[in-house]
XYZ file of C-alpha atoms in Angstrom:
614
model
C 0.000 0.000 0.000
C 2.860 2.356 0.829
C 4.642 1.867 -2.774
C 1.245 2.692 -3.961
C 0.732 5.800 -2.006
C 4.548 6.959 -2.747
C 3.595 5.955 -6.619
C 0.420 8.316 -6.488
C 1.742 11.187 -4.962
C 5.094 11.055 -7.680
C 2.824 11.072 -10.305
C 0.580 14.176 -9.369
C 4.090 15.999 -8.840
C 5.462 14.792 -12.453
C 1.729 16.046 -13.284
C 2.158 19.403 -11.451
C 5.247 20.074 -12.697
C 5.006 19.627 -16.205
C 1.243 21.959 -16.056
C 4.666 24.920 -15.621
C 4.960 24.832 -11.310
C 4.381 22.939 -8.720
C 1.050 23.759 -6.740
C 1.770 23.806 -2.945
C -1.729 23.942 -1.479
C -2.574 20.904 -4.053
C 0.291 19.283 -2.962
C 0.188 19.458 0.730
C -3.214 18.652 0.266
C -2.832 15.654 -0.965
C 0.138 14.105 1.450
C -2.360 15.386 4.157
C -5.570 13.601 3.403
C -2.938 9.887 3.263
C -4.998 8.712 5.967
C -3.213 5.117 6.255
C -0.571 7.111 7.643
C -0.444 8.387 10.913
C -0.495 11.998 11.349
C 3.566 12.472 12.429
C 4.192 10.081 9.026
C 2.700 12.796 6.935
C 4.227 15.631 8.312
C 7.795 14.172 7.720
C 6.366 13.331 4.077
C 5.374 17.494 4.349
C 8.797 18.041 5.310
C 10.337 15.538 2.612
C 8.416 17.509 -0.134
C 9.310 20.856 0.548
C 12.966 19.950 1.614
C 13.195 18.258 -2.150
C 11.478 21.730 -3.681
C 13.488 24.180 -2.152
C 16.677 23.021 -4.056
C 13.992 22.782 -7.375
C 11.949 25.383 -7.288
C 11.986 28.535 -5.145
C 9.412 28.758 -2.622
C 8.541 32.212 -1.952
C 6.365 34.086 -0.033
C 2.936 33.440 -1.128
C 3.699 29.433 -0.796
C 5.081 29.562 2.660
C 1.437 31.355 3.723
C -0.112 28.529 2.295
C 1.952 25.966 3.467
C 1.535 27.796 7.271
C -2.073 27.677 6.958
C -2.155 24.212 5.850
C 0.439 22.479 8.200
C 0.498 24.346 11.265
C -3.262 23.580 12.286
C -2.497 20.109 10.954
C 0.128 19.400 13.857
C -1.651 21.343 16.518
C -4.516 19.559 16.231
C -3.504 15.795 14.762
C -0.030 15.841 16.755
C -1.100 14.521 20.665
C 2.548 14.381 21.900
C 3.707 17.542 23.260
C 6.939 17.357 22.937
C 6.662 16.309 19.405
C 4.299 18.436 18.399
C 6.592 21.199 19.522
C 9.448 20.032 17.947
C 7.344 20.074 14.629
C 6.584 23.473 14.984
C 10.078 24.573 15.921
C 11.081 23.125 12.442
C 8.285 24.845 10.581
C 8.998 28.103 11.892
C 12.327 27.593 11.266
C 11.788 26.652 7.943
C 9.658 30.047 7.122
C 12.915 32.000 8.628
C 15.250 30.152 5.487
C 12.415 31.033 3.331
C 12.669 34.776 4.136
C 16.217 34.789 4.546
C 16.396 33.799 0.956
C 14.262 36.449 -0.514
C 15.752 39.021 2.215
C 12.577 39.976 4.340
C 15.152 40.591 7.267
C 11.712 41.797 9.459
C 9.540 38.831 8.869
C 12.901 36.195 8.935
C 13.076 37.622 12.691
C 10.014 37.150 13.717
C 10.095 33.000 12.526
C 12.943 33.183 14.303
C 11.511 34.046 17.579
C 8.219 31.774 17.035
C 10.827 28.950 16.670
C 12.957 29.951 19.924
C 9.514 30.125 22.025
C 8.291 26.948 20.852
C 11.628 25.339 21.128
C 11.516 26.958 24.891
C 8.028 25.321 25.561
C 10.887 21.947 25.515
C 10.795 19.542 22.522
C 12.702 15.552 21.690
C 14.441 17.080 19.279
C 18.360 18.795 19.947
C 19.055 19.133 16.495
C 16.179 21.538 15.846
C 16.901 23.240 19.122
C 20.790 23.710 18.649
C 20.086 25.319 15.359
C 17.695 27.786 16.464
C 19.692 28.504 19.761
C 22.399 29.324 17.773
C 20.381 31.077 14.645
C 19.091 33.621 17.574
C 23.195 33.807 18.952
C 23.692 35.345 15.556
C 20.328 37.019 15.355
C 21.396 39.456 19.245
C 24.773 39.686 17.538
C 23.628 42.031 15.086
C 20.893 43.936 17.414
C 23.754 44.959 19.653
C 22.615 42.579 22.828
C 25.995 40.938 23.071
C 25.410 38.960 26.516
C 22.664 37.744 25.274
C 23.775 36.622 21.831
C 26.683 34.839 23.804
C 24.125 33.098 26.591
C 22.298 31.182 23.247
C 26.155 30.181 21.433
C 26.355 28.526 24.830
C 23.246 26.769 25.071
C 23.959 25.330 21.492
C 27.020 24.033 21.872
C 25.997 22.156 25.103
C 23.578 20.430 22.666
C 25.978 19.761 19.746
C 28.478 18.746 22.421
C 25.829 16.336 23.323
C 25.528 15.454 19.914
C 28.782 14.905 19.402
C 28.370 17.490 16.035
C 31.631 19.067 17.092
C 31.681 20.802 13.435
C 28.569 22.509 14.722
C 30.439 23.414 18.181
C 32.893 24.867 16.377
C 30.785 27.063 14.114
C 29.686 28.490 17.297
C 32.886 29.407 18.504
C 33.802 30.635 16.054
C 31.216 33.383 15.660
C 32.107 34.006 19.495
C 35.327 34.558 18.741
C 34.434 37.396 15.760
C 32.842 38.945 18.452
C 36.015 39.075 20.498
C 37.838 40.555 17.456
C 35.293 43.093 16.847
C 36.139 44.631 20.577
C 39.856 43.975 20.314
C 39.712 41.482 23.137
C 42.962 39.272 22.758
C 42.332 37.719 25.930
C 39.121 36.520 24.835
C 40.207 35.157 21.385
C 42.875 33.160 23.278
C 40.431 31.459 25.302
C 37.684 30.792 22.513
C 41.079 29.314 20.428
C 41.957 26.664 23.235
C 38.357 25.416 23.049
C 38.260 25.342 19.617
C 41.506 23.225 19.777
C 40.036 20.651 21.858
C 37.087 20.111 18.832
C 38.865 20.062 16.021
C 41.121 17.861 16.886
C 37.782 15.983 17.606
C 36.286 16.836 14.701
C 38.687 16.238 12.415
C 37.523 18.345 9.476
C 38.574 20.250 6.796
C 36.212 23.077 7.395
C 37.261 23.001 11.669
C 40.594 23.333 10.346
C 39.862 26.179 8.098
C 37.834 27.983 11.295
C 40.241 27.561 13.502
C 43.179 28.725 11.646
C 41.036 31.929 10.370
C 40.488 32.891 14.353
C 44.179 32.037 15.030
C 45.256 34.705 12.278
C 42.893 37.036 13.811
C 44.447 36.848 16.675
C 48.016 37.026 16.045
C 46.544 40.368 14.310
C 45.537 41.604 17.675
C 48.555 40.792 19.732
C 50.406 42.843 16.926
C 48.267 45.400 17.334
C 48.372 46.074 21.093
C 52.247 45.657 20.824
C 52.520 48.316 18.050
C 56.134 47.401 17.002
C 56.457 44.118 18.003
C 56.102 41.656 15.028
C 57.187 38.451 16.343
C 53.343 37.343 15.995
C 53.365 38.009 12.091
C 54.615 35.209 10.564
C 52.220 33.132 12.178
C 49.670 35.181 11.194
C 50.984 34.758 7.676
C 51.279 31.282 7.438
C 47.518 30.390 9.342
C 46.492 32.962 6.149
C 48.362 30.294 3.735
C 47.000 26.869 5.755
C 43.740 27.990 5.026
C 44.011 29.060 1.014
C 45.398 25.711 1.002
C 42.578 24.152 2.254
C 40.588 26.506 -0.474
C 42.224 25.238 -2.784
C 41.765 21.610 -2.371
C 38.003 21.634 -0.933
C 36.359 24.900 -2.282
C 33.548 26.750 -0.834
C 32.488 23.643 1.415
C 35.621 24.502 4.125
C 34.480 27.788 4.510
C 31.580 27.079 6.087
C 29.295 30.304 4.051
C 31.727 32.561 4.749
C 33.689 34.484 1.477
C 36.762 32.966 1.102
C 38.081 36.156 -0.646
C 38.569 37.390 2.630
C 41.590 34.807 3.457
C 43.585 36.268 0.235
C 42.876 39.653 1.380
C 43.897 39.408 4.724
C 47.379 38.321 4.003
C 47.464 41.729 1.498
C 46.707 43.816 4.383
C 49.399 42.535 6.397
C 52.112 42.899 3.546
C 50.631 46.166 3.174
C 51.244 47.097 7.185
C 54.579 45.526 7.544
C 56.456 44.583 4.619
C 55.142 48.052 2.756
C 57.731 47.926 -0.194
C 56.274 43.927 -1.371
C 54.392 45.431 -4.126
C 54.234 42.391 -6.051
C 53.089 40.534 -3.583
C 50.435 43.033 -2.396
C 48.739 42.959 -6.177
C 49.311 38.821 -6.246
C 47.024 38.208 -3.024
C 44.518 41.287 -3.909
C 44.322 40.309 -7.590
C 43.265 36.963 -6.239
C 40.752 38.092 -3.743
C 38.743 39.771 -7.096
C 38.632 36.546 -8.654
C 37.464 34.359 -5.723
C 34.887 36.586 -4.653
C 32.661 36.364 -8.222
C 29.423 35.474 -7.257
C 29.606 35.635 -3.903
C 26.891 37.448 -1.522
C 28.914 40.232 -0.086
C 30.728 40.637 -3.200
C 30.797 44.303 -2.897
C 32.181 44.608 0.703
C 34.814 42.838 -0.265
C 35.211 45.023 -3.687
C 35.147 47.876 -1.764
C 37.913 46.848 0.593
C 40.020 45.893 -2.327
C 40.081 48.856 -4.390
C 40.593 51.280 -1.349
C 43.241 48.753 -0.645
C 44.343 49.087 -4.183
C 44.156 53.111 -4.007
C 46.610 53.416 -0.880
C 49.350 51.422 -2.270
C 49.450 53.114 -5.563
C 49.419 56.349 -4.142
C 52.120 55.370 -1.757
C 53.546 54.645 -5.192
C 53.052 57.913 -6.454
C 50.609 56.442 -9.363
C 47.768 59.427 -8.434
C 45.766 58.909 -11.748
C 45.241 55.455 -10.923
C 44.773 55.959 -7.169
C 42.191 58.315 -7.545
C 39.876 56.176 -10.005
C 40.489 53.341 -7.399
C 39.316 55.401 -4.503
C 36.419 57.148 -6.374
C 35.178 53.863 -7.426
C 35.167 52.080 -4.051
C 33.626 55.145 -2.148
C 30.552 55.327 -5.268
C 30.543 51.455 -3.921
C 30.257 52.401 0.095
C 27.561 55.368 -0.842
C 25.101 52.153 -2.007
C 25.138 50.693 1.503
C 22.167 51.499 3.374
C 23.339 50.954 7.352
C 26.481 54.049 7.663
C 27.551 52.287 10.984
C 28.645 49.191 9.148
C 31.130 51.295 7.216
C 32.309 54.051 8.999
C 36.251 52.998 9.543
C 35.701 52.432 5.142
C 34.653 56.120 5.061
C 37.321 57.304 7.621
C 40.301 55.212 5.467
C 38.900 56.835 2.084
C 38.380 60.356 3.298
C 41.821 59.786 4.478
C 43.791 59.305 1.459
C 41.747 61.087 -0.812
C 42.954 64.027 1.221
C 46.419 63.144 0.825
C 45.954 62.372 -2.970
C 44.817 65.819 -3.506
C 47.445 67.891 -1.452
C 49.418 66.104 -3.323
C 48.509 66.466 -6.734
C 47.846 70.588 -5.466
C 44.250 70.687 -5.684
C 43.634 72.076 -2.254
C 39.803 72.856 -2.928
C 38.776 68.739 -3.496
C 41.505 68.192 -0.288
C 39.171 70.785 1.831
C 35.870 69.073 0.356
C 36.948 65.248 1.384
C 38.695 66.691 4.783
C 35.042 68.187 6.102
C 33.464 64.868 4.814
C 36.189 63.332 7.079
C 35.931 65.713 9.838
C 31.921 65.064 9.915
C 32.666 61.184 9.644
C 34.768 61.325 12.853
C 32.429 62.850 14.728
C 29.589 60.382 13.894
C 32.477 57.496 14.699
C 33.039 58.745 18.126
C 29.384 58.838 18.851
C 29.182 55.387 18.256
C 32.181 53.974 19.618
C 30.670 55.660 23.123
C 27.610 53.474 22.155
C 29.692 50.413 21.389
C 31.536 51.048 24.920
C 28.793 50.885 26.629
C 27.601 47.368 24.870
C 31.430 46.046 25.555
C 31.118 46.972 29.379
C 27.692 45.267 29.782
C 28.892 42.039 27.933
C 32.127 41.893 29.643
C 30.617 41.481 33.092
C 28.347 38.825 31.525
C 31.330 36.869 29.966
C 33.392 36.643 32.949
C 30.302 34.888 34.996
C 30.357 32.100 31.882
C 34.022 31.484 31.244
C 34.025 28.161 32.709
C 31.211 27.176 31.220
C 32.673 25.138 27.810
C 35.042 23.627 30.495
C 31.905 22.442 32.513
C 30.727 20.563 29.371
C 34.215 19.328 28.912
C 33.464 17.646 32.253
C 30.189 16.007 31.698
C 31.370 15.035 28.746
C 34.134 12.897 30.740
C 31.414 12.097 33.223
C 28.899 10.624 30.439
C 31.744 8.211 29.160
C 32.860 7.139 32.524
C 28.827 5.971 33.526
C 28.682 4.229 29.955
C 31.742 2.346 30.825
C 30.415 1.590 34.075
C 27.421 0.481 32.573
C 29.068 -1.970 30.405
C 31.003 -3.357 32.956
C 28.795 -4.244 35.760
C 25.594 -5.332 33.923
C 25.436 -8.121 36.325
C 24.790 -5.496 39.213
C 23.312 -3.370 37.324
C 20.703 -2.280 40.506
C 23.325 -0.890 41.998
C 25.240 0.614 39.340
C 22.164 2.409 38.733
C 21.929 3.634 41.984
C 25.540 4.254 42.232
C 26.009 6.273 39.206
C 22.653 8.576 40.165
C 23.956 8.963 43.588
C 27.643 10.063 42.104
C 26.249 12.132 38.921
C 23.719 14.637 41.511
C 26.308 14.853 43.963
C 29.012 15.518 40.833
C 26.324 18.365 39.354
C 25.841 19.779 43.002
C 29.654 20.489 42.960
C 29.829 21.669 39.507
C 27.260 24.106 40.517
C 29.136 25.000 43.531
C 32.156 25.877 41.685
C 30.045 28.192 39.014
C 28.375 29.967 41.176
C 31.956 30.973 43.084
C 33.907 31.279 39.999
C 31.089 33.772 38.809
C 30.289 35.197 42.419
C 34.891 35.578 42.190
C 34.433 37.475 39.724
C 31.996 39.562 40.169
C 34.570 40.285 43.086
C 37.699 41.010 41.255
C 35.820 43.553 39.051
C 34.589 45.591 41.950
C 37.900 45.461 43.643
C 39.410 46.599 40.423
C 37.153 49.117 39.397
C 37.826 50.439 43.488
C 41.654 49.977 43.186
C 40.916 52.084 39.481
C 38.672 55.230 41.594
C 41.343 55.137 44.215
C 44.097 55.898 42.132
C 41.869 58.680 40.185
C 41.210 60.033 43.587
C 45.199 60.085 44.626
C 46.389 61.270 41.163
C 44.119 64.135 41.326
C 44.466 65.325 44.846
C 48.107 65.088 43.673
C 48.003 67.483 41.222
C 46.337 69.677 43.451
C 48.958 69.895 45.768
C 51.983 70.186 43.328
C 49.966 73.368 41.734
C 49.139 74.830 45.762
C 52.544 73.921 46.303
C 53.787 76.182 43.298
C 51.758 79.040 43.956
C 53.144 79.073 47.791
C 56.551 78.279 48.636
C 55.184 78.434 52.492
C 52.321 76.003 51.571
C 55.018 73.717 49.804
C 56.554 72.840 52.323
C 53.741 72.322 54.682
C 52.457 69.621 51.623
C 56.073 68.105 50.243
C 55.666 65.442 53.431
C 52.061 64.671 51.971
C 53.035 64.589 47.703
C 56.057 62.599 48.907
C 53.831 59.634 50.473
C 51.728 59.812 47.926
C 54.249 60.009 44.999
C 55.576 56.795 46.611
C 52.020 55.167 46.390
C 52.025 55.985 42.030
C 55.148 54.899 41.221
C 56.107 51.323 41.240
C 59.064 49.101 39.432
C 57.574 48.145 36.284
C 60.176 44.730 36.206
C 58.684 43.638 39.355
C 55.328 43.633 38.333
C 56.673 41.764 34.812
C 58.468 39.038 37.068
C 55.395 38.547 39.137
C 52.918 38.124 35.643
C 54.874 35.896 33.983
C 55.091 33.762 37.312
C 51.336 33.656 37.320
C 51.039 33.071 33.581
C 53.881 29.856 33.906
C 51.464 28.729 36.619
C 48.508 28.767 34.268
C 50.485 27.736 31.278
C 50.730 23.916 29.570
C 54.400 24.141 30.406
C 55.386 20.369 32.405
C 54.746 20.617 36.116
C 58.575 20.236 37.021
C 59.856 22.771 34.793
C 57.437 25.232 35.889
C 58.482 24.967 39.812
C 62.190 24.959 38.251
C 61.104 28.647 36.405
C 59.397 29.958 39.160
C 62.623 29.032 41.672
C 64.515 31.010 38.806
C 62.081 33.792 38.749
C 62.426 34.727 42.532
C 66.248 34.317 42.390
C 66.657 37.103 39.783
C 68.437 40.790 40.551
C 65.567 42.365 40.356
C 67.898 46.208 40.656
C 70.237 44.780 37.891
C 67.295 44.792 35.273
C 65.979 47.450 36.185
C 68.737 49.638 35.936
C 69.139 47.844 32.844
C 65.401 48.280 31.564
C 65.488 52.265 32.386
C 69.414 52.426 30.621
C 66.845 51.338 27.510
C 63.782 53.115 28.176
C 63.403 54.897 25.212
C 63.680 51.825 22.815
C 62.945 48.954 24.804
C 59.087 47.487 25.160
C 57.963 45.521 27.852
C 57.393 42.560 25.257
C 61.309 42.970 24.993
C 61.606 42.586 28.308
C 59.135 39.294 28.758
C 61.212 37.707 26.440
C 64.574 38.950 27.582
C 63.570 37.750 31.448
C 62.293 34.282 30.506
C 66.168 34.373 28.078
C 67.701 35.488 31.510
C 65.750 32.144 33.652
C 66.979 30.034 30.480
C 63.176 28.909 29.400
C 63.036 26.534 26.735
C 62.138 27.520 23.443
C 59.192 25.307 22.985
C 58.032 26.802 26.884
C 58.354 29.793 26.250
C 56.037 29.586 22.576
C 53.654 27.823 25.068
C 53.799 30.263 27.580
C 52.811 33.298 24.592
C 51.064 31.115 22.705
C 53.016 31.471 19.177
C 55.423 29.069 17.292
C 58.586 27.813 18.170
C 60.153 30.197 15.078
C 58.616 33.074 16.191
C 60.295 32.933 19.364
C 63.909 32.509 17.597
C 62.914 35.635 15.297
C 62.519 37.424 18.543
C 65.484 36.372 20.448
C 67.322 37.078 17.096
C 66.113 40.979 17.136
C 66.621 41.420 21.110
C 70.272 39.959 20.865
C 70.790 42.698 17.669
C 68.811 45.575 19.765
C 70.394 44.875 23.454
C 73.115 42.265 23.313
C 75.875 44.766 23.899
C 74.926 46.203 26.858
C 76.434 45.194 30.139
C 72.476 44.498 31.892
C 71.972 42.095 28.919
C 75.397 40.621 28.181
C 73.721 36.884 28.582
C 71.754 37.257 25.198
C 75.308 36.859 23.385
């Protein structure tokens, strides 16, 4: 009877589709009305039809009205099982969301989105449906600017995809956490989303983990260059997680990317030739030249057009090619006036503005310079009112963040717990009464302990940011009644003297020996570090025999050329840390750590402080 039915229903498609498109109210009718099936039988033949016709004909959105008003009644009122009839709903809603996405009804793809999440809420049998939609709404706060939130549902999917052991899927939600982090300069969060994501791919052993986690890897190299200004140890790593990946390209295509352009991989590796090897001209045009050609096609082909050709514009008029520049710039600034949010491209604006004010000093037409300068001038402003709004965001979501850090770890650990009562199970099936009983006992008082040491780790926390934002007013508080002094104290030569006792104790309380406070962090980083437990109590036995005086003198001898990166390095050189510990320790590759020894030893290896470099 089935073949019959499956016979039946392939013939009024072939019927429907050769009469010039297929009729979804006909069609749904039909699998509907199948009453030898039972009513969860014909919704999954529902699903199987439109699933099939989405990749053959476009639904839009006249058939998704019909094919709500046919199928959601149907489950309400034919599906008896809660649980599944939520779960059914989750995935029709979340269906209608793809369907808007597609034609890009961004208001009514939102609100599918959040009938899916409540239904999903109402609790459903199905973690699939609700680790999608958990982490569909992540994406969905993202954008609105609730980033707590947007974090709080990334973590409830990949609890489910952990449990799911769809570690792909974990690490899709990672990585969008970690954009985040890079969108608010946050190294210290990048570094911790990384070591997760390390622990999945080497789980999930996939082209497309790989490709993730060597994207967020670059990224964050990026950063640590960044906040050390002239410090480029990080760069070749950078560099060659940008080549692992257009390897990867290469061999797999679009499916390692995971949606994501992968014109943006090429490009990256331009702007850092561009930044720090500025005279690589060939190189520049070979990696920019190939972001053009593997963006055809693609759906933010212009965003990345635009970066490109204002990319394109500043190196040729570093190269004094102005004609050229100017057509580039032009071009990618007509591109950035079609954009319809101005928030999304402000720093595009700024970087335009920018050089089209140095092309035109340059080439002496002062009047266009003064046009694109006010154009810049206004730009600023509008940047600085929302970075104060972005601030704000960043402060909220910190304070959030820091309550949830340990939360991937807690999966980590239930994860461990889940095989260890399997095992058990397997083991003692003879007993199994009291396995059972034994394993319930040990699993509540287990989750009791886990919750113990969330709530302190968060409640910690919470701590350590009031004592630091007190520590933070304190100082603002000294510092200023400071100043007042030293200016009472100049006015009166009488009142100086009265205060000099005063500035003096409190001059003492503002300045402190910066090597000191280096010793004592990379002590506490070598305790937190991957580093073997024996050599780190042999470091830290090093650490607290050093002359503290001798490298300081030596540290303030160098002052105006020496950065306290420089001197990290040069004090784990001094304890003799292993190369491979000390690329643990900063989290970069065992070459990047010669490169920098290399440059300290050229910079400081004659003076008498640092002799021990030689």
């Amino acid at each position: 009877m089935m073949k019959k039915i499956f016979l039946l229903f392939s013939i009024f498609l072939l019927l429907s589709s050769v009469s010039g498109q297929i009729n979804v109210k006909d069609s749904i009718d039909f699998i509907l009305k199948q009453k030898d099936l039972n009513p969860e039988e014909r919704i999954n033949n529902v699903r199987g039809f439109v699933v099939r016709n989405e990749v053959n004909y476009t639904f839009d959105e006249d058939d998704l009205a019909l094919f709500h008003e046919k199928v959601i009644p149907f489950i309400q009122k034919e599906v008896k099982d809660e649980l599944r009839r939520n779960a059914l709903l989750a995935w029709t809603y979340h269906f209608g969301r793809n369907v808007y996405y597609n034609s890009g009804n961004r208001e009514k793809e939102n609100d599918e989105l959040k009938k899916a999440l409540r239904t999903i809420e109402m609790e459903t049998d199905d973690k699939p449906i609700e680790a999608r939609i958990y982490f569909l709404y992540g994406i969905y706060q993202m954008e609105e600017g609730d980033i707590a939130q947007g974090h709080e549902y990334f973590y409830k999917s990949i609890e489910l995809y952990d449990q799911l052991g769809e570690y792909e899927n974990v690490i899709n939600n990672l990585y969008h956490l970690a954009i985040n982090f890079q969108e608010i300069k946050d190294a210290s969060g990048l570094e911790r989303v990384i070591e997760q994501m390390e622990k999945y791919a080497e789980r999930a052993q996939s082209a497309q983990a790989d490709y993730q986690l060597n994207t967020i890897k670059s990224v964050y190299y990026s950063e640590l260059i960044d906040e050390e200004k002239a410090d480029y140890a990080y760069l070749d790593s950078s560099i060659l997680c940008g080549k692992r990946n257009i390897a990867l390209i290469e061999k797999w295509g679009d499916e390692v990317t995971g949606g994501v352009n992968p014109a943006w991989t090429y490009y990256n590796i331009a702007v850092d030739y561009n930044e720090y090897y500025s005279d690589e001209y060939d190189t520049m045009y070979f990696y920019l030249d190939k972001t053009i050609e593997s963006t055809k096609g693609k759906h933010d082909e212009k965003e990345v057009y635009i970066s490109v050709y204002i990319l394109y514009g500043e190196i040729h008029l570093r190269q004094g090619k102005y004609e050229q520049a100017e057509k580039e710039m032009l071009y990618a600034l007509s591109l950035l006036e079609e954009y319809e949010n101005y928030n999304i491209v402000i720093a595009e604006y700024r970087e335009i503005y920018n050089n089209l004010v140095a092309l035109y000093e340059k080439k002496g037409n002062f009047a266009e310079a003064l046009k694109y300068q006010r154009l810049l001038q206004e730009n600023e402003k509008r940047r600085y009112d929302n970075d104060k709004i972005t601030a704000i965001n960043e402060m909220s979501f910190k304070y959030e963040t820091e309550k949830k850090e340990a939360y991937i770890s807690l999966l980590e650990e239930r994860h461990r717990t889940t095989r260890l009562i399997t095992i058990l199970i397997a083991g003692l099936a003879l007993i199994l009464l009291i396995t059972v009983v034994f394993v319930v006992s040990f699993y509540k008082l287990r989750k009791k302990n886990m919750e113990q040491i969330v709530y302190e780790s968060a409640l910690l926390t919470e701590l350590k940011q009031n004592e630091l934002l007190q520590n933070r007013e304190e100082r603002e508080k000294l510092q200023q009644k400071y100043n007042r002094l030293e200016e009472l104290a100049r006015q009166s030569e009488k009142k100086a003297n009265q205060y000099a006792e005063e500035l003096e104790q409190i001059q003492q309380k503002l300045e402190q020996k910066p090597i000191q406070l280096m010793v004592e962090k990379i002590a506490g980083e070598i305790k937190k570090s991957l580093i073997e437990k024996n050599k780190k109590e042999k470091y830290l036995n090093l650490l607290s025999d050093l002359d503290i005086d001798m490298l300081e003198q030596g540290y303030l001898a160098a002052h105006e050329k020496i950065t306290n990166m420089d001197m990290k390095y040069i004090i784990c050189f001094l304890i003799d840390m292993n190369i491979k510990d000390i690329g643990l320790l900063f989290n970069i590759e065992p070459p990047s750590v010669r490169t920098v020894r290399y440059r300290i030893k050229k910079k400081f290896g004659e003076k008498d402080t640092f002799k021990f470099l030689i």
